[in-house]
mmCIF file of C-alpha atoms and ligand atoms in Angstrom:
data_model
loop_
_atom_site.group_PDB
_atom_site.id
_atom_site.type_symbol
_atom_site.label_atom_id
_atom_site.label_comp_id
_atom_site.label_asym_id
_atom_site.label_seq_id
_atom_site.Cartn_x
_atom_site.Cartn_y
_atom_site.Cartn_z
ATOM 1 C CA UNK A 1 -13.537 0.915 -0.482
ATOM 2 C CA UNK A 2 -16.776 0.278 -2.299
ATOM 3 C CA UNK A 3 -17.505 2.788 -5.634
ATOM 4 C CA UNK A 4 -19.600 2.606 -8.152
ATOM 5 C CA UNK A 5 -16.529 4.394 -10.563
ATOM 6 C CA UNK A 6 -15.183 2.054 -12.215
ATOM 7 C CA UNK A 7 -11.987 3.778 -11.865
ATOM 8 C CA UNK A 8 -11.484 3.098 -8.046
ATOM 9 C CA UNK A 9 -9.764 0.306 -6.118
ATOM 10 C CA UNK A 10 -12.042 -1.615 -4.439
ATOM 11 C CA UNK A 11 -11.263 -4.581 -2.060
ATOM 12 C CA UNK A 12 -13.017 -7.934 -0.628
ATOM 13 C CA UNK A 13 -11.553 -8.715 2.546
ATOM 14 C CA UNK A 14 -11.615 -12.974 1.070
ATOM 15 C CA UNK A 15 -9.597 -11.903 -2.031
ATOM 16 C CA UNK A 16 -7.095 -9.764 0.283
ATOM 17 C CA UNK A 17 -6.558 -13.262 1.853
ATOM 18 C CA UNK A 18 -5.943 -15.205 -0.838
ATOM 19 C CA UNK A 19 -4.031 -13.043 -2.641
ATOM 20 C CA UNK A 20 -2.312 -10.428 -0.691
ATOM 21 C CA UNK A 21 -2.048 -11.826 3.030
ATOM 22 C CA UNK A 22 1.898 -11.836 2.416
ATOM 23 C CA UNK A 23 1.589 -7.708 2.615
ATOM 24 C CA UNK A 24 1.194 -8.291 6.412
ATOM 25 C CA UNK A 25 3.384 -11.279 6.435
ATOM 26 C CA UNK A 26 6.369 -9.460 5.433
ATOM 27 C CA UNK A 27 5.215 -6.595 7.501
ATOM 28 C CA UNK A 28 7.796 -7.950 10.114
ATOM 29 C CA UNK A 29 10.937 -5.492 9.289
ATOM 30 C CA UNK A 30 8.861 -2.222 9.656
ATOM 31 C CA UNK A 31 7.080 -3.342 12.738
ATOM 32 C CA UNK A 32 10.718 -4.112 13.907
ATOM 33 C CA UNK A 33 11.514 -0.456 13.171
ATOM 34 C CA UNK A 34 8.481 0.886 15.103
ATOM 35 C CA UNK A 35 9.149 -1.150 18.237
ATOM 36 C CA UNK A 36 5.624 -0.585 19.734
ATOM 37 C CA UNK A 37 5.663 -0.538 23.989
ATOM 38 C CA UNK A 38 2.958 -1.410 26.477
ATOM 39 C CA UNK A 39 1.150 1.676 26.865
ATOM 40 C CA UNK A 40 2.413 4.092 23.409
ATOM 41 C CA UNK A 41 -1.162 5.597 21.555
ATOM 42 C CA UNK A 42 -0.336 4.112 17.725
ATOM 43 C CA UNK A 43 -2.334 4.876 14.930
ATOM 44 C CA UNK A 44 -2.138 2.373 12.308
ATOM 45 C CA UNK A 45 -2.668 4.160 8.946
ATOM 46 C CA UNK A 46 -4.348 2.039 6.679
ATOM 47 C CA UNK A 47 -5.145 -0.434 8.941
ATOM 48 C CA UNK A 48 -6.897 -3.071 6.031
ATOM 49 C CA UNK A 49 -8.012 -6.052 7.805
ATOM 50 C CA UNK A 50 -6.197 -5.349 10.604
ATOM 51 C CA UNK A 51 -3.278 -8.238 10.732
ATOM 52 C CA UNK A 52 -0.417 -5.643 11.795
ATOM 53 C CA UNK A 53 -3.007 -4.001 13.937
ATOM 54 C CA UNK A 54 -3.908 -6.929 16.323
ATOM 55 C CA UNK A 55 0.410 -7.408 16.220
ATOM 56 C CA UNK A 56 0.667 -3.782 17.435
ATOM 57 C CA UNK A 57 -1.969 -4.461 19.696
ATOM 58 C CA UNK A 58 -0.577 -7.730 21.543
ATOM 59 C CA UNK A 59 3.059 -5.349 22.735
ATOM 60 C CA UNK A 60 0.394 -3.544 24.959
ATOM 61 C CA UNK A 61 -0.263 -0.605 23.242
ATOM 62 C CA UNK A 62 -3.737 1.242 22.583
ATOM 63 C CA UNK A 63 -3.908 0.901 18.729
ATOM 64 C CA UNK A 64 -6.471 2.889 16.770
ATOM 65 C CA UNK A 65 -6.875 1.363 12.656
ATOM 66 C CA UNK A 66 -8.098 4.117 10.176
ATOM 67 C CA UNK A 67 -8.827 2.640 6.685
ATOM 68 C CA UNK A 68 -10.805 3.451 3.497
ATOM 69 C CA UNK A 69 -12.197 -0.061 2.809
ATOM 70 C CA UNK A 70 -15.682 -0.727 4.800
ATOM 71 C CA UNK A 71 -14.755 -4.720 3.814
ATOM 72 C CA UNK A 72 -11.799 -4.681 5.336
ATOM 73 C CA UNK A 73 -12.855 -2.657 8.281
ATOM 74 C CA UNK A 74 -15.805 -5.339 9.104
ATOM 75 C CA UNK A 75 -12.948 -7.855 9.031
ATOM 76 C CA UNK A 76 -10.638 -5.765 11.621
ATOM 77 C CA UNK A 77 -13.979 -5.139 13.641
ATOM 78 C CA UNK A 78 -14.006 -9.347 13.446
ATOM 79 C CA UNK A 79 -10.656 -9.608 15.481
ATOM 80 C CA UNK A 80 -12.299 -6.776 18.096
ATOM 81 C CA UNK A 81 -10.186 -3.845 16.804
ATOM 82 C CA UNK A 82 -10.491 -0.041 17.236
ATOM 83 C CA UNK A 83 -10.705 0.705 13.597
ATOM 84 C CA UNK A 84 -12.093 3.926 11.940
ATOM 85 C CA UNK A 85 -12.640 4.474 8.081
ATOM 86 C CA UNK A 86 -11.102 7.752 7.187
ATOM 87 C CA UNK A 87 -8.619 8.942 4.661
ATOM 88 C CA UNK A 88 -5.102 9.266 4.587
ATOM 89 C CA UNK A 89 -5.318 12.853 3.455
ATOM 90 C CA UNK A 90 -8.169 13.856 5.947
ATOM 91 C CA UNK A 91 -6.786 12.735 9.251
ATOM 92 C CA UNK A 92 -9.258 14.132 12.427
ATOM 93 C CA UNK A 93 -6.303 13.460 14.942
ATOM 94 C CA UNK A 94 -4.293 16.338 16.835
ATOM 95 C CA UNK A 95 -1.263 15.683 19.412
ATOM 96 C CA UNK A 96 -2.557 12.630 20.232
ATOM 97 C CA UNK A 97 -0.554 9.806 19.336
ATOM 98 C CA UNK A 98 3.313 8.746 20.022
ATOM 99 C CA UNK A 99 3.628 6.818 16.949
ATOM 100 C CA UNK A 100 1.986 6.533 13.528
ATOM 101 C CA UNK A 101 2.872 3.714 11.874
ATOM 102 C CA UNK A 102 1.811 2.492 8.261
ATOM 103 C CA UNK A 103 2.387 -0.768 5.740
ATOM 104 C CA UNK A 104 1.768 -0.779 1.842
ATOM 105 C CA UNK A 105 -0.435 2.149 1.975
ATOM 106 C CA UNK A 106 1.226 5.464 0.968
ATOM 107 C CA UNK A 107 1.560 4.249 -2.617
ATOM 108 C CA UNK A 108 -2.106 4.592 -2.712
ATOM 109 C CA UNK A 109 -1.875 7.924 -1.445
ATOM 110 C CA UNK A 110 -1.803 11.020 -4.223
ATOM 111 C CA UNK A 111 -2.249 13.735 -2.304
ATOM 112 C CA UNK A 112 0.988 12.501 -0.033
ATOM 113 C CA UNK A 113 1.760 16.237 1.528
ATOM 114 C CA UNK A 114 -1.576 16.373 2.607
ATOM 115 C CA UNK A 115 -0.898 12.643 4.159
ATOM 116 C CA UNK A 116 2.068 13.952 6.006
ATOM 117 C CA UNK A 117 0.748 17.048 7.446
ATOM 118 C CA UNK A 118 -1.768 14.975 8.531
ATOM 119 C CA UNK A 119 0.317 12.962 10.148
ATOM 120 C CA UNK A 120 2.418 15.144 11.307
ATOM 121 C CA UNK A 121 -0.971 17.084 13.050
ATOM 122 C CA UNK A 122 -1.424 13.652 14.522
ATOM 123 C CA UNK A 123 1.650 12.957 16.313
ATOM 124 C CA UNK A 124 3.061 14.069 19.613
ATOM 125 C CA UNK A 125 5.690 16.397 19.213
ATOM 126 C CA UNK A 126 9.142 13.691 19.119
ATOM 127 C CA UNK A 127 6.300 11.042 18.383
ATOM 128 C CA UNK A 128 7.735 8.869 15.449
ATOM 129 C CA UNK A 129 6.474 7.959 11.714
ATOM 130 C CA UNK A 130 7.336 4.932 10.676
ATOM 131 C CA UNK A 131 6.381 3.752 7.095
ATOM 132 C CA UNK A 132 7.117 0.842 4.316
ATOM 133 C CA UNK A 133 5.757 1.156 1.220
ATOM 134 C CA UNK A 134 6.201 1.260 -2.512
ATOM 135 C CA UNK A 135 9.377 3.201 -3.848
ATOM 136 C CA UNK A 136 11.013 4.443 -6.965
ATOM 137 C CA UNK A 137 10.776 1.450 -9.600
ATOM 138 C CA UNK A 138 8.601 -0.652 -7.326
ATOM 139 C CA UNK A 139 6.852 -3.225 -10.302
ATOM 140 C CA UNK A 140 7.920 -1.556 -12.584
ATOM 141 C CA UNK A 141 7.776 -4.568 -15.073
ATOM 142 C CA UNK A 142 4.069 -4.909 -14.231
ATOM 143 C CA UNK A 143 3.416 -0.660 -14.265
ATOM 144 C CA UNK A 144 5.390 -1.170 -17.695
ATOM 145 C CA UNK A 145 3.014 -4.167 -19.193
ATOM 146 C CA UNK A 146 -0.144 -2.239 -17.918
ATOM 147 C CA UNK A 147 1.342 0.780 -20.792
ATOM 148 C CA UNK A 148 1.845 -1.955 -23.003
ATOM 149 C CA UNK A 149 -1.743 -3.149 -23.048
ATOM 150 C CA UNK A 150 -3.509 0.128 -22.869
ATOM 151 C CA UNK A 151 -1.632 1.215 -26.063
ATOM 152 C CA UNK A 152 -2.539 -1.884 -27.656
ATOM 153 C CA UNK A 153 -5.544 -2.761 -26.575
ATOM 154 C CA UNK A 154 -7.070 1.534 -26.576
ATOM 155 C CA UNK A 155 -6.821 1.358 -22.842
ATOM 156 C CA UNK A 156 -6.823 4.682 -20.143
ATOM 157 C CA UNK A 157 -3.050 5.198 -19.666
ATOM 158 C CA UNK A 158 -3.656 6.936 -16.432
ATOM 159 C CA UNK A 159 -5.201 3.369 -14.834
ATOM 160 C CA UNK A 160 -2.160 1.906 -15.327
ATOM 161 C CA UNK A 161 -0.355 2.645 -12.352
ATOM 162 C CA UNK A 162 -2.131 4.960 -9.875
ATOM 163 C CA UNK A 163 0.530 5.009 -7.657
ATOM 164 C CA UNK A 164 3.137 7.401 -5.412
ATOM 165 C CA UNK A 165 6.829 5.660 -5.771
ATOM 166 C CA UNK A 166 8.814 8.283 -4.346
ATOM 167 C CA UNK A 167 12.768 8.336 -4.176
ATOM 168 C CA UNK A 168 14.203 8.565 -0.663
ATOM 169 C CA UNK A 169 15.445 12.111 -1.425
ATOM 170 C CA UNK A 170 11.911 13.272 -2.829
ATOM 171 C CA UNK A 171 10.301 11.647 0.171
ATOM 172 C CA UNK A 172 12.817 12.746 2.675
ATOM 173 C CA UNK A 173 11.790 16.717 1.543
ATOM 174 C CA UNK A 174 8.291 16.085 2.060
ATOM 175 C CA UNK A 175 8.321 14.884 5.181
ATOM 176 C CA UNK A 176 10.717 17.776 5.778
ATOM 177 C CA UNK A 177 8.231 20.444 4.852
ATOM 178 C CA UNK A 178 5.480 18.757 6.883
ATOM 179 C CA UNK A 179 7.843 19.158 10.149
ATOM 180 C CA UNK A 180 8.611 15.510 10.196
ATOM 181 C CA UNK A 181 12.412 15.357 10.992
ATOM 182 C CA UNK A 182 14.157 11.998 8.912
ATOM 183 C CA UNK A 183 15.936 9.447 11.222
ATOM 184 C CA UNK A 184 16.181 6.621 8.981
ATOM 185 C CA UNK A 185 15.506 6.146 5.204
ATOM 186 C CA UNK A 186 16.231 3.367 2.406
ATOM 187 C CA UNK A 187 14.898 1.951 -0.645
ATOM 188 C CA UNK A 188 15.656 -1.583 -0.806
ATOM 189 C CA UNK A 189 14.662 -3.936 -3.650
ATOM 190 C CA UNK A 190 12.616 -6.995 -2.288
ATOM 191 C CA UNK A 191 11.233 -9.668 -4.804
ATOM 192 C CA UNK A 192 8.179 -10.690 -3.590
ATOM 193 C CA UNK A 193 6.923 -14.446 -4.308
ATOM 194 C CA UNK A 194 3.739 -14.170 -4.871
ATOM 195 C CA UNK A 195 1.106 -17.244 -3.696
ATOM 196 C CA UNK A 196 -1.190 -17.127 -6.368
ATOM 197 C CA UNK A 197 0.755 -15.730 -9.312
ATOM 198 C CA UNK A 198 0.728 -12.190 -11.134
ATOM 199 C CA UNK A 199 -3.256 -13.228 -12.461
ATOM 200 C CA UNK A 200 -3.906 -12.896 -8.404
ATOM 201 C CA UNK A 201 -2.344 -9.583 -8.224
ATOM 202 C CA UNK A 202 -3.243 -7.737 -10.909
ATOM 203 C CA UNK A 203 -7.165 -9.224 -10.384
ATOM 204 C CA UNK A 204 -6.009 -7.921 -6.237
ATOM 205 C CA UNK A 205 -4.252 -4.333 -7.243
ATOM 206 C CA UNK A 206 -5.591 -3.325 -10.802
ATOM 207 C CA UNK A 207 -9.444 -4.590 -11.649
ATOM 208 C CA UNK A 208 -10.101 -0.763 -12.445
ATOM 209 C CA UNK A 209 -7.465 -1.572 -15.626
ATOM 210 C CA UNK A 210 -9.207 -4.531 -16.766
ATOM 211 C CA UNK A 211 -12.484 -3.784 -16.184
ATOM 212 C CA UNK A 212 -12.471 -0.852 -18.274
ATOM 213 C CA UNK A 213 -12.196 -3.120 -21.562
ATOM 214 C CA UNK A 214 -15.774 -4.435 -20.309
ATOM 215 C CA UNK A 215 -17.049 -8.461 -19.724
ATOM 216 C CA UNK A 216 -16.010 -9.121 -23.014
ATOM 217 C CA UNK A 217 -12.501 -8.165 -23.702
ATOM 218 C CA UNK A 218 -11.179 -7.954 -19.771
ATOM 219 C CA UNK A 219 -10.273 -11.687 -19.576
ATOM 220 C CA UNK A 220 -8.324 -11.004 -23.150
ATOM 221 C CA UNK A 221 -6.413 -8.185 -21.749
ATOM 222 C CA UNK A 222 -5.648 -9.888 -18.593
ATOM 223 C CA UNK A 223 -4.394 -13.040 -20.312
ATOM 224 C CA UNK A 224 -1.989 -10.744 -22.958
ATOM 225 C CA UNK A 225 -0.289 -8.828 -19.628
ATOM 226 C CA UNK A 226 0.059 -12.422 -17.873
ATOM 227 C CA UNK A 227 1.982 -14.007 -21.109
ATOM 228 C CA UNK A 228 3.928 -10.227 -21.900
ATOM 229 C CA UNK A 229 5.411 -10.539 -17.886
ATOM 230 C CA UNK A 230 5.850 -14.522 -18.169
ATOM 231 C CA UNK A 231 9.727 -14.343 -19.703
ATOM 232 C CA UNK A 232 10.401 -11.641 -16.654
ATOM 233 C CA UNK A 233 8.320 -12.654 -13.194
ATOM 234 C CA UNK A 234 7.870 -16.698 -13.201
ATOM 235 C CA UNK A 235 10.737 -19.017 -12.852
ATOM 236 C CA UNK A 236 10.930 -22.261 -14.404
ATOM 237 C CA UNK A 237 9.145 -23.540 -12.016
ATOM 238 C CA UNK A 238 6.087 -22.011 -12.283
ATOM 239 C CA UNK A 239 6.738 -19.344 -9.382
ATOM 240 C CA UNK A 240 6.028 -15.753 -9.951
ATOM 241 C CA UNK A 241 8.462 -12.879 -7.828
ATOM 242 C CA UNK A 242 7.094 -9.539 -8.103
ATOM 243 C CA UNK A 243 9.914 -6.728 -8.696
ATOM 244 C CA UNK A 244 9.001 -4.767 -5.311
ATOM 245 C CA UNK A 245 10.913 -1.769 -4.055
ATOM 246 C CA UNK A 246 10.170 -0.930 -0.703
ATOM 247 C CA UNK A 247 10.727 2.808 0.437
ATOM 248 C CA UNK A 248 11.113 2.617 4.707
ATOM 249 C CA UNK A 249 11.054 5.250 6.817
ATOM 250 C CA UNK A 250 11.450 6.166 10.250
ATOM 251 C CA UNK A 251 10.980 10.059 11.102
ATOM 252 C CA UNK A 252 10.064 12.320 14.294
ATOM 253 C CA UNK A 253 7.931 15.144 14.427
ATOM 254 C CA UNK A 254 9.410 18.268 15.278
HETATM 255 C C1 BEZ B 1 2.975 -2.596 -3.092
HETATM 256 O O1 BEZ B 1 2.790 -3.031 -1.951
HETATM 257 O O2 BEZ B 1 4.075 -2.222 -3.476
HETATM 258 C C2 BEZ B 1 1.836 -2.496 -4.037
HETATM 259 C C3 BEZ B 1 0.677 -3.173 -3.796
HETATM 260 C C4 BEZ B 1 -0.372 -3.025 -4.658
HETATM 261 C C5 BEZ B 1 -0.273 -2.223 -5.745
HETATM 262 C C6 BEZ B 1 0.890 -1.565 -5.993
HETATM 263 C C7 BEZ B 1 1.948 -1.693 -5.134
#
C-alpha cells in the first residue's frame, strides 16, 4: 500500500521477495486445509503478489486476489491474475464465492469483525473460511524489543506492534457472531527461519517504527533491537528463527 503517513505499512513487491517469500512458501498446510477443486469461486484475501493465488489457480478453480498493496498487485497482474485492491474490512462481494481463503493477512486486520462479516457476506451459504495467520504470542520477543526501544529511544508505543493475535477462543466467538460456524481451530507455535535475518524483517514488517526516529537515528534504533533479540532469535550459527504462532482456521458459513 503506498502512503504518505509515515505510520502505514507499505510494501515493494522486490523486498517481499527477498525477505518474506517464505510467507507463501510455508503457505502449504493451510492450502492443504482449503483443498481447492476444479471449478469452486475462491477469493483469496490478501492476495500480495499472488504466489498462493496462481497455486489456487492451477487445481482449476476461478480465483479472484483482493489486496491493499498496488506493488504487489502489479506483480500478481505479472503472473496474469484476477486481482482487485480492496480492503479486508470493505469487501464488495455477496453469495458469491464457495471458499474464502487467506495467508498472513488477518494480523494486519484491526477492524477483524468487520473482516468477518465481510466475509461471511461473501461466501455461499456452507461455503468455507479458511485462514492462517498470526496468533496469541506470535513474535512476541520482537513485539517485546520494539517496547524496549520506543521507551528508550522516546519512540510511539502504539507502532510497535500493530497487530490482531487473537486466541482460538476469542477468534472462535467472532467468527461466531459473524455467522461463520467453527470446524477446525489451533494455535500452533512454528519457528520460522528466516533467509535474511531479523534486520530483513523488521526493515519488511516494521519501517513505520524506525522511520519515525528520522534518517539520522533509524539505523541506531534498528541496530539496538537487532543486538537486544541476538541472545534469543540467532543460533550459533548465525541463523535467525522467528518465534511465530500461527492461529488456523477452517469455518462454514451458516
Ligand atoms: C506473521 O506472519 O505472523 C507476521 C508477519 C509480519 C508482521 C507480523 C506478523
Amino acid at each position: 500500500m503506498s502512503s504518505a503517513l509515515p505510520e502505514q505499512q507499505t510494501w515493494s513487491a522486490e523486498g517481499y521477495d527477498r525477505n518474506a517469500r517464505f510467507v507463501s512458501d510455508l503457505g502449504a498446510q493451510i492450502l492443504s486445509w482449503l483443498a481447492p477443486r476444479a471449478g469452486e469461486r475462491i477469493l483469496d484475501l490478501g492476495c500480495g503478489d499472488g504466489a498462493l493465488t496462481a497455486r489456487i489457480a492451477a487445481s482449476g478453480a476461478d480465483v479472484v486476489g483482493v489486496d491493499v498493496s498496488e506493488a504487489l498487485l502489479a506483480a500478481a497482474r505479472a503472473r496474469g491474475l484476477d486481482v482487485r485492491n480492496g480492503e479486508a474490512t470493505a469487501l464488495p462481494f455477496e453469495n458469491e464465492f464457495d471458499a474464502v481463503f487467506s495467508n498472513a493477512v488477518l494480523h494486519w486486520v484491526r477492524e477483524p469483525a468487520l473482516a468477518a462479516s465481510g466475509i461471511r457476506r461473501a461466501l455461499k451459504r456452507g461455503g468455507r473460511f479458511v485462514a492462517e495467520f498470526g496468533g496469541h504470542g506470535n513474535v512476541a520477543a520482537v513485539v517485546t524489543a520494539l517496547r524496549a526501544a520506543a521507551d528508550r529511544f522516546g519512540g510511539r508505543a502504539d507502532l510497535t506492534a500493530p497487530w490482531f493475535y487473537p486466541t482460538a477462543a476469542e477468534y472462535r466467538v467472532l467468527l461466531e457472531g459473524a455467522g461463520l460456524d467453527v470446524r477446525r481451530i489451533e494455535l500452533v507455535a512454528r519457528p520460522t527461519p528466516l533467509p535474511t535475518g531479523i534486520e530483513g524483517w523488521l526493515r519488511t514488517f516494521r519501517q513505520p517504527f524506525f522511520d519515525q526516529f528520522g534518517p539520522e537515528r533509524r539505523g541506531e534504533v534498528l541496530a539496538w533491537v537487532v543486538a537486544l533479540l541476538k541472545p534469543a532469535l540467532c543460533d550459533t550459527a548465525g541463523q535467525w528463527t522467528a518465534d511465530y504462532v500461527r492461529l488456523r482456521v477452517e469455518a462454514v458459513a451458516a
